[in-house]
mmCIF file of C-alpha atoms in Angstrom:
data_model
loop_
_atom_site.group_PDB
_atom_site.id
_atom_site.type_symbol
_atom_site.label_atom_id
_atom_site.label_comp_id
_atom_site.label_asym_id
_atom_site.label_seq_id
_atom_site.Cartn_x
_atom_site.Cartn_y
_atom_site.Cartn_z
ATOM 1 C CA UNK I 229 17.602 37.921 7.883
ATOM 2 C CA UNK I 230 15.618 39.041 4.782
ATOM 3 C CA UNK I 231 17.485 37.235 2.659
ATOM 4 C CA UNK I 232 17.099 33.841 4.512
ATOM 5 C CA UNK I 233 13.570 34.668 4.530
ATOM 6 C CA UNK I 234 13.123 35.437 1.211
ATOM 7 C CA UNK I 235 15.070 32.017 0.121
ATOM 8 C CA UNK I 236 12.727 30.215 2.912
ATOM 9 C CA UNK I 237 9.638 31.699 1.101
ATOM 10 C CA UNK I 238 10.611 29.738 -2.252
ATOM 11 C CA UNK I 239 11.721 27.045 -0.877
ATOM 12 C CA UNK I 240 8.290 26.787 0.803
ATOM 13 C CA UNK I 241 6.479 27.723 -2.819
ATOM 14 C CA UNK I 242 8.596 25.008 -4.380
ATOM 15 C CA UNK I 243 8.146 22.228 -1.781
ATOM 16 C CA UNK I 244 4.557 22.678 -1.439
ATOM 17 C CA UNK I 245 4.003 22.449 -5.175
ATOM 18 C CA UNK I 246 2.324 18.916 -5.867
ATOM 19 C CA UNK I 247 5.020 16.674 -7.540
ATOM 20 C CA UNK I 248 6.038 12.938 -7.248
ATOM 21 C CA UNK I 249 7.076 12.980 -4.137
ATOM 22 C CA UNK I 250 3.415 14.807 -2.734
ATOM 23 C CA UNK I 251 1.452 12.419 -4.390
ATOM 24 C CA UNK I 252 3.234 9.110 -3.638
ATOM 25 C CA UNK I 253 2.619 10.806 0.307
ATOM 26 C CA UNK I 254 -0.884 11.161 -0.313
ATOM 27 C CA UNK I 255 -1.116 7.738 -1.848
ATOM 28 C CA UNK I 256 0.451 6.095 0.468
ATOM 29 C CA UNK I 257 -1.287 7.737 3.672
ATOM 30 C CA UNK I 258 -4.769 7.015 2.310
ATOM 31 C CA UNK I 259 -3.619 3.467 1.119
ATOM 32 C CA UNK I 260 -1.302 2.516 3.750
ATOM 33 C CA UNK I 261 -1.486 4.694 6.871
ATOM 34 C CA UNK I 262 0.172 7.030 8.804
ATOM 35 C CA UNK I 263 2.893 5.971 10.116
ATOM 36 C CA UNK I 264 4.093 4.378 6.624
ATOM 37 C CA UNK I 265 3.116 7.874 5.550
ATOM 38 C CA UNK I 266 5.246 9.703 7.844
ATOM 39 C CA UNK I 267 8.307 6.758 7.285
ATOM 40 C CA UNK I 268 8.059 7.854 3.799
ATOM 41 C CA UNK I 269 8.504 11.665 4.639
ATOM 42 C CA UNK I 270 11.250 10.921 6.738
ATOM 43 C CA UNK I 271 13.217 9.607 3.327
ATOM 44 C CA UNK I 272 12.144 12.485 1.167
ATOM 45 C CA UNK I 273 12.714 15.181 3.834
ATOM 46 C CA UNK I 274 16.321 13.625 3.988
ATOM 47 C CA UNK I 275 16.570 13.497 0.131
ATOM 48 C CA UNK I 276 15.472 17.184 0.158
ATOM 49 C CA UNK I 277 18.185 18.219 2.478
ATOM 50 C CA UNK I 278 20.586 16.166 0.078
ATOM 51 C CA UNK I 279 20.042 18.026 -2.870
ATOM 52 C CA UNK I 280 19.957 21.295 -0.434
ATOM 53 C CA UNK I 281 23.514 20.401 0.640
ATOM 54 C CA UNK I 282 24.596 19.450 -2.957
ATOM 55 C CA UNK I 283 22.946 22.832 -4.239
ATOM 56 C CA UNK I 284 25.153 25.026 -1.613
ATOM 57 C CA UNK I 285 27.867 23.097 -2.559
ATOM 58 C CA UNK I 286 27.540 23.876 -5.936
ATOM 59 C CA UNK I 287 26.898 20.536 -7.782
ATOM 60 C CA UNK I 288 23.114 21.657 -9.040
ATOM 61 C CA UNK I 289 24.938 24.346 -10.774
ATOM 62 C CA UNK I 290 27.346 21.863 -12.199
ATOM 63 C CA UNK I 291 24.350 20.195 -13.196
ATOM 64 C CA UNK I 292 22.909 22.982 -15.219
ATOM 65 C CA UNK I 293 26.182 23.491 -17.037
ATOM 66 C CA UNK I 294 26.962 19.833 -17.840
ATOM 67 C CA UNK I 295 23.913 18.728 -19.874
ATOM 68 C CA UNK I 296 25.045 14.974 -19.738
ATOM 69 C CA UNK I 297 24.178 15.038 -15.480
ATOM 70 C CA UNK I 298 21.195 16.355 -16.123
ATOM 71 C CA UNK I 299 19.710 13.974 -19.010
ATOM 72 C CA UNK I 300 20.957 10.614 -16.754
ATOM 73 C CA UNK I 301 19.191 12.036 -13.819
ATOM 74 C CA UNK I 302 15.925 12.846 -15.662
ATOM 75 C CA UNK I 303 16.121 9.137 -17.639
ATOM 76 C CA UNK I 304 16.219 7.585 -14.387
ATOM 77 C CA UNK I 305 13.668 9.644 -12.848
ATOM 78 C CA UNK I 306 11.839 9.095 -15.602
ATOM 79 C CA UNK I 307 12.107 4.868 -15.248
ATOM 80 C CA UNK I 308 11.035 5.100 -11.449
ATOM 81 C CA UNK I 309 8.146 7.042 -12.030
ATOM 82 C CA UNK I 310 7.338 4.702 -14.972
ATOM 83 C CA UNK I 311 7.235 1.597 -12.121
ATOM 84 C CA UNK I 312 5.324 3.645 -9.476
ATOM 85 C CA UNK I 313 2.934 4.181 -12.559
ATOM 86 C CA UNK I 314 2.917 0.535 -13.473
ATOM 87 C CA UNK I 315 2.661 -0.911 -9.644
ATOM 88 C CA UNK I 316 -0.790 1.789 -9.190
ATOM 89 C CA UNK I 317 -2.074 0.552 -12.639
ATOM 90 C CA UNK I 318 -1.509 -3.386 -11.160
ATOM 91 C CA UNK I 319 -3.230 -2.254 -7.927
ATOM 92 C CA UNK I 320 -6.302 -0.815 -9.229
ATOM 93 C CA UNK I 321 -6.849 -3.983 -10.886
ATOM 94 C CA UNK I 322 -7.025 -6.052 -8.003
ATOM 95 C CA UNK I 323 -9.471 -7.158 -5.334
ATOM 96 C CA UNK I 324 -9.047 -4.507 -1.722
ATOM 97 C CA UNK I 325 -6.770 -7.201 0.269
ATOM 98 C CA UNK I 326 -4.882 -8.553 -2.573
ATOM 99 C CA UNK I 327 -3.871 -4.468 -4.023
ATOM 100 C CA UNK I 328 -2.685 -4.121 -0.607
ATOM 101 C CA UNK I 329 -0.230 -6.532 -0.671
ATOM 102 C CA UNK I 330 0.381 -5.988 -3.900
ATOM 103 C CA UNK I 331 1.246 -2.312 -3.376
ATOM 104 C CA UNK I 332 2.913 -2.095 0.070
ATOM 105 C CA UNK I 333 5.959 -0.458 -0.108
ATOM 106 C CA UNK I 334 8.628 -2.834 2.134
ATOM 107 C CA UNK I 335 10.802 -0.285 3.166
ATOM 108 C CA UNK I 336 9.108 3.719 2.627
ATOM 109 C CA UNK I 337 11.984 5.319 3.813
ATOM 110 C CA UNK I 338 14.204 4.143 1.336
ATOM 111 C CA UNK I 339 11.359 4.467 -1.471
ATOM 112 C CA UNK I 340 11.009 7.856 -0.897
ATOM 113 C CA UNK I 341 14.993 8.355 -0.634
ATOM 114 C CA UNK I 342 15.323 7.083 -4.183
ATOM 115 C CA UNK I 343 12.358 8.772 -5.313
ATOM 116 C CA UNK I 344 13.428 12.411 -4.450
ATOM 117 C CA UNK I 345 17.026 11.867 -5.192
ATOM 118 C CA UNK I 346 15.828 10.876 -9.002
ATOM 119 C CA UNK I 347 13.387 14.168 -9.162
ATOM 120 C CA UNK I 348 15.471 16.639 -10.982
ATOM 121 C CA UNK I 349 12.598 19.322 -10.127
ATOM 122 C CA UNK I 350 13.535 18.773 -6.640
ATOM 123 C CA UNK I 351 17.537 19.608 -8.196
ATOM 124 C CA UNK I 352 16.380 22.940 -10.049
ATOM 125 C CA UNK I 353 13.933 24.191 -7.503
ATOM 126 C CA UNK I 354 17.135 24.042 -4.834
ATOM 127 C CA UNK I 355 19.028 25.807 -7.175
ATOM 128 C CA UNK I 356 16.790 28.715 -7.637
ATOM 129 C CA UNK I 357 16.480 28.524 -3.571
ATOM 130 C CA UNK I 358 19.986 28.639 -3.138
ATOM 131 C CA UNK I 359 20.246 31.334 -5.203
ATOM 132 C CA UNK I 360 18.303 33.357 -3.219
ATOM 133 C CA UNK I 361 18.620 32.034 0.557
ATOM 134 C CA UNK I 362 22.466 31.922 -0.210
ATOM 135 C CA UNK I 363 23.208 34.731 -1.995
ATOM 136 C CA UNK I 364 26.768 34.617 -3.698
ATOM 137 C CA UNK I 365 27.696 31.416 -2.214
ATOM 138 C CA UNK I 366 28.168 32.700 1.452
ATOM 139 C CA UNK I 367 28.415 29.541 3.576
ATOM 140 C CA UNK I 368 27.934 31.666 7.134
ATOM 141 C CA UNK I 369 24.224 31.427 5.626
ATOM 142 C CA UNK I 370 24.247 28.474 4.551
ATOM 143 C CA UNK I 371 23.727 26.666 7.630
ATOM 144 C CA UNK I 372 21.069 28.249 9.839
ATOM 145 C CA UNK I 373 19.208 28.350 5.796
ATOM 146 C CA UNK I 374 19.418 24.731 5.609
ATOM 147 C CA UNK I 375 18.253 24.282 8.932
ATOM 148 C CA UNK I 376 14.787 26.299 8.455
ATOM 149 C CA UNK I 377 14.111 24.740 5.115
ATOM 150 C CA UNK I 378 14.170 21.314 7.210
ATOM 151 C CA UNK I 379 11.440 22.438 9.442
ATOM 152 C CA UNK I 380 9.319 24.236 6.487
ATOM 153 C CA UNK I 381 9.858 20.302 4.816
ATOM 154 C CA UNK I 382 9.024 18.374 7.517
ATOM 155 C CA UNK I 383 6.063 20.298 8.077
ATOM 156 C CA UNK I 384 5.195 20.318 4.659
ATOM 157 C CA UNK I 385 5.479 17.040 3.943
ATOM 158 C CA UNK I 386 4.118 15.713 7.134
ATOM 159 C CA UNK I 387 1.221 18.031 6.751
ATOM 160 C CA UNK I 388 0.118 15.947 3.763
ATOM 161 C CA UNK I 389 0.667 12.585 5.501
ATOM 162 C CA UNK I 390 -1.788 13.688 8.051
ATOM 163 C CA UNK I 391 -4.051 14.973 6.132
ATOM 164 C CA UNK I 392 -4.449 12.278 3.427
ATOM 165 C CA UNK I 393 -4.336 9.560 6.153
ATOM 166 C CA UNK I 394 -7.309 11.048 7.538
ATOM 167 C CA UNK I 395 -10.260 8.112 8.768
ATOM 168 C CA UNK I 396 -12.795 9.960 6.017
ATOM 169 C CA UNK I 397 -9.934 10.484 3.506
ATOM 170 C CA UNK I 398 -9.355 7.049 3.600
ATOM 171 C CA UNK I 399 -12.750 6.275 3.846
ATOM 172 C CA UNK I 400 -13.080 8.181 0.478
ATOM 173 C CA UNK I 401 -10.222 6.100 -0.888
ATOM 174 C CA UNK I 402 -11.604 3.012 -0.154
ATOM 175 C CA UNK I 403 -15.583 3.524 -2.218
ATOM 176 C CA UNK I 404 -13.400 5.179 -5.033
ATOM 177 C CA UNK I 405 -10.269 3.211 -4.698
ATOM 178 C CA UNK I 406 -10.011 1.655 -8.441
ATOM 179 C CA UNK I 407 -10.621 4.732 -10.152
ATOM 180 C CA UNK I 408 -7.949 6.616 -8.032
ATOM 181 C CA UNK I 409 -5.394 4.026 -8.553
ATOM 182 C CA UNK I 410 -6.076 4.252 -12.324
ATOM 183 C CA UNK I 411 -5.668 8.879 -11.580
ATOM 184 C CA UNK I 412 -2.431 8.098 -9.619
ATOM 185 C CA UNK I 413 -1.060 5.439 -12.430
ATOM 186 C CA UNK I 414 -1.676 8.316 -15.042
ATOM 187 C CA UNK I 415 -0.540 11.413 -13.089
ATOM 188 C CA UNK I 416 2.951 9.493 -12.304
ATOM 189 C CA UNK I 417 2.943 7.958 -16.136
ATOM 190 C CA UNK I 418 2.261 11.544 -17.085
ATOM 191 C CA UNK I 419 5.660 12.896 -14.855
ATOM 192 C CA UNK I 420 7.664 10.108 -16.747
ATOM 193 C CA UNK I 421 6.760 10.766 -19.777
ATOM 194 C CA UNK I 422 7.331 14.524 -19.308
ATOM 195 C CA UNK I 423 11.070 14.013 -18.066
ATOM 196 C CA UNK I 424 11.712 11.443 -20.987
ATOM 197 C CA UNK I 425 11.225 13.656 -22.978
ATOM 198 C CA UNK I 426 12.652 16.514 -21.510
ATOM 199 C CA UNK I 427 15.518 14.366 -21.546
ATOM 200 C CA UNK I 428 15.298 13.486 -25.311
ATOM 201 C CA UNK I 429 15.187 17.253 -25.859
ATOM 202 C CA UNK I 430 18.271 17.539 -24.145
ATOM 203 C CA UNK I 431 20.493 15.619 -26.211
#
């Protein structure tokens, strides 16, 4: 038991660290709604559990010990936060109705699915979980581990959604919206640019 809780306490650290997949939550809840919101947490809780599975598995550790996985998963992280960055750019240039359109994502749960499964911090942060929620590989733990670092993700994850989806969030979002749009198209151009190179660094 102190070992599953130790391994839930970083998972929880890691998870609740802002990263992509916290901020396109918060930008789509103030922007979009809640319910979009919570579709979108639906695909990266999913994606999470993924790269959980994967990690007990052992394929994150495969990852650190063959280079070449880990630059093509960082290059194409890198190109989708590059298009989130350019779509927020192309929004905060727009008139209120017309950015909405423009930025509505068609199908959240399958953004955010593609957009966690391309993080490689969500691949590394499960590794360093695994390590210490499943200690030596020991599959007994593995399961009821798996199962409480869905709960700590959903709640996580949803927290933000309702939060940032808040009337006088998005209240907030709406006087400043232009300038935010122009924050978010930086903060994601700044997470591409950081794995690019990462990646570059790599090879």
């Amino acid at each position: 038991m102190t070992t599953l809780v130790a391994g839930w306490l970083v998972f929880l650290v890691a998870a609740a660290t802002p990263g992509p997949s916290t901020l396109a939550i918060a930008s789509l809840a103030v922007s979009e709604g809640r319910g979009r919101a919570l579709r979108f947490v639906a695909g990266v809780v999913v994606g999470s559990q993924v790269w959980g599975l994967l990690a007990v598995l052992g394929f994150a550790a495969a990852m650190e010990a063959y280079a070449s996985l880990a630059v093509a998963l960082k290059l194409l992280g890198a190109a989708y936060l590059a298009l989130l960055a350019v779509k927020a750019l192309r929004r905060s240039g727009k008139d209120a109705a017309i950015a909405a359109r423009a930025g509505a994502i068609e199908r959240p749960f399958l953004a955010a699915l593609a957009l966690h499964l391309s993080n490689p911090k969500a691949v590394f942060s499960w590794l360093a979980v695994v390590v210490v929620g499943v200690p030596g590989g020991d599959l007994s733990h593995a399961v009821p581990f798996l199962l409480g670092c869905l709960v700590l993700a959903i709640l996580i994850n949803g927290g933000y959604a309702l939060v940032f989806s808040n009337p006088a969030v998005q209240a907030g979002y709406r006087a400043a919206r232009r300038g935010i749009e122009r924050a978010v198209a930086a903060i994601f151009g700044a997470f591409a640019a950081a794995l690019a190179l990462s990646a570059v660094r790599q090879t």
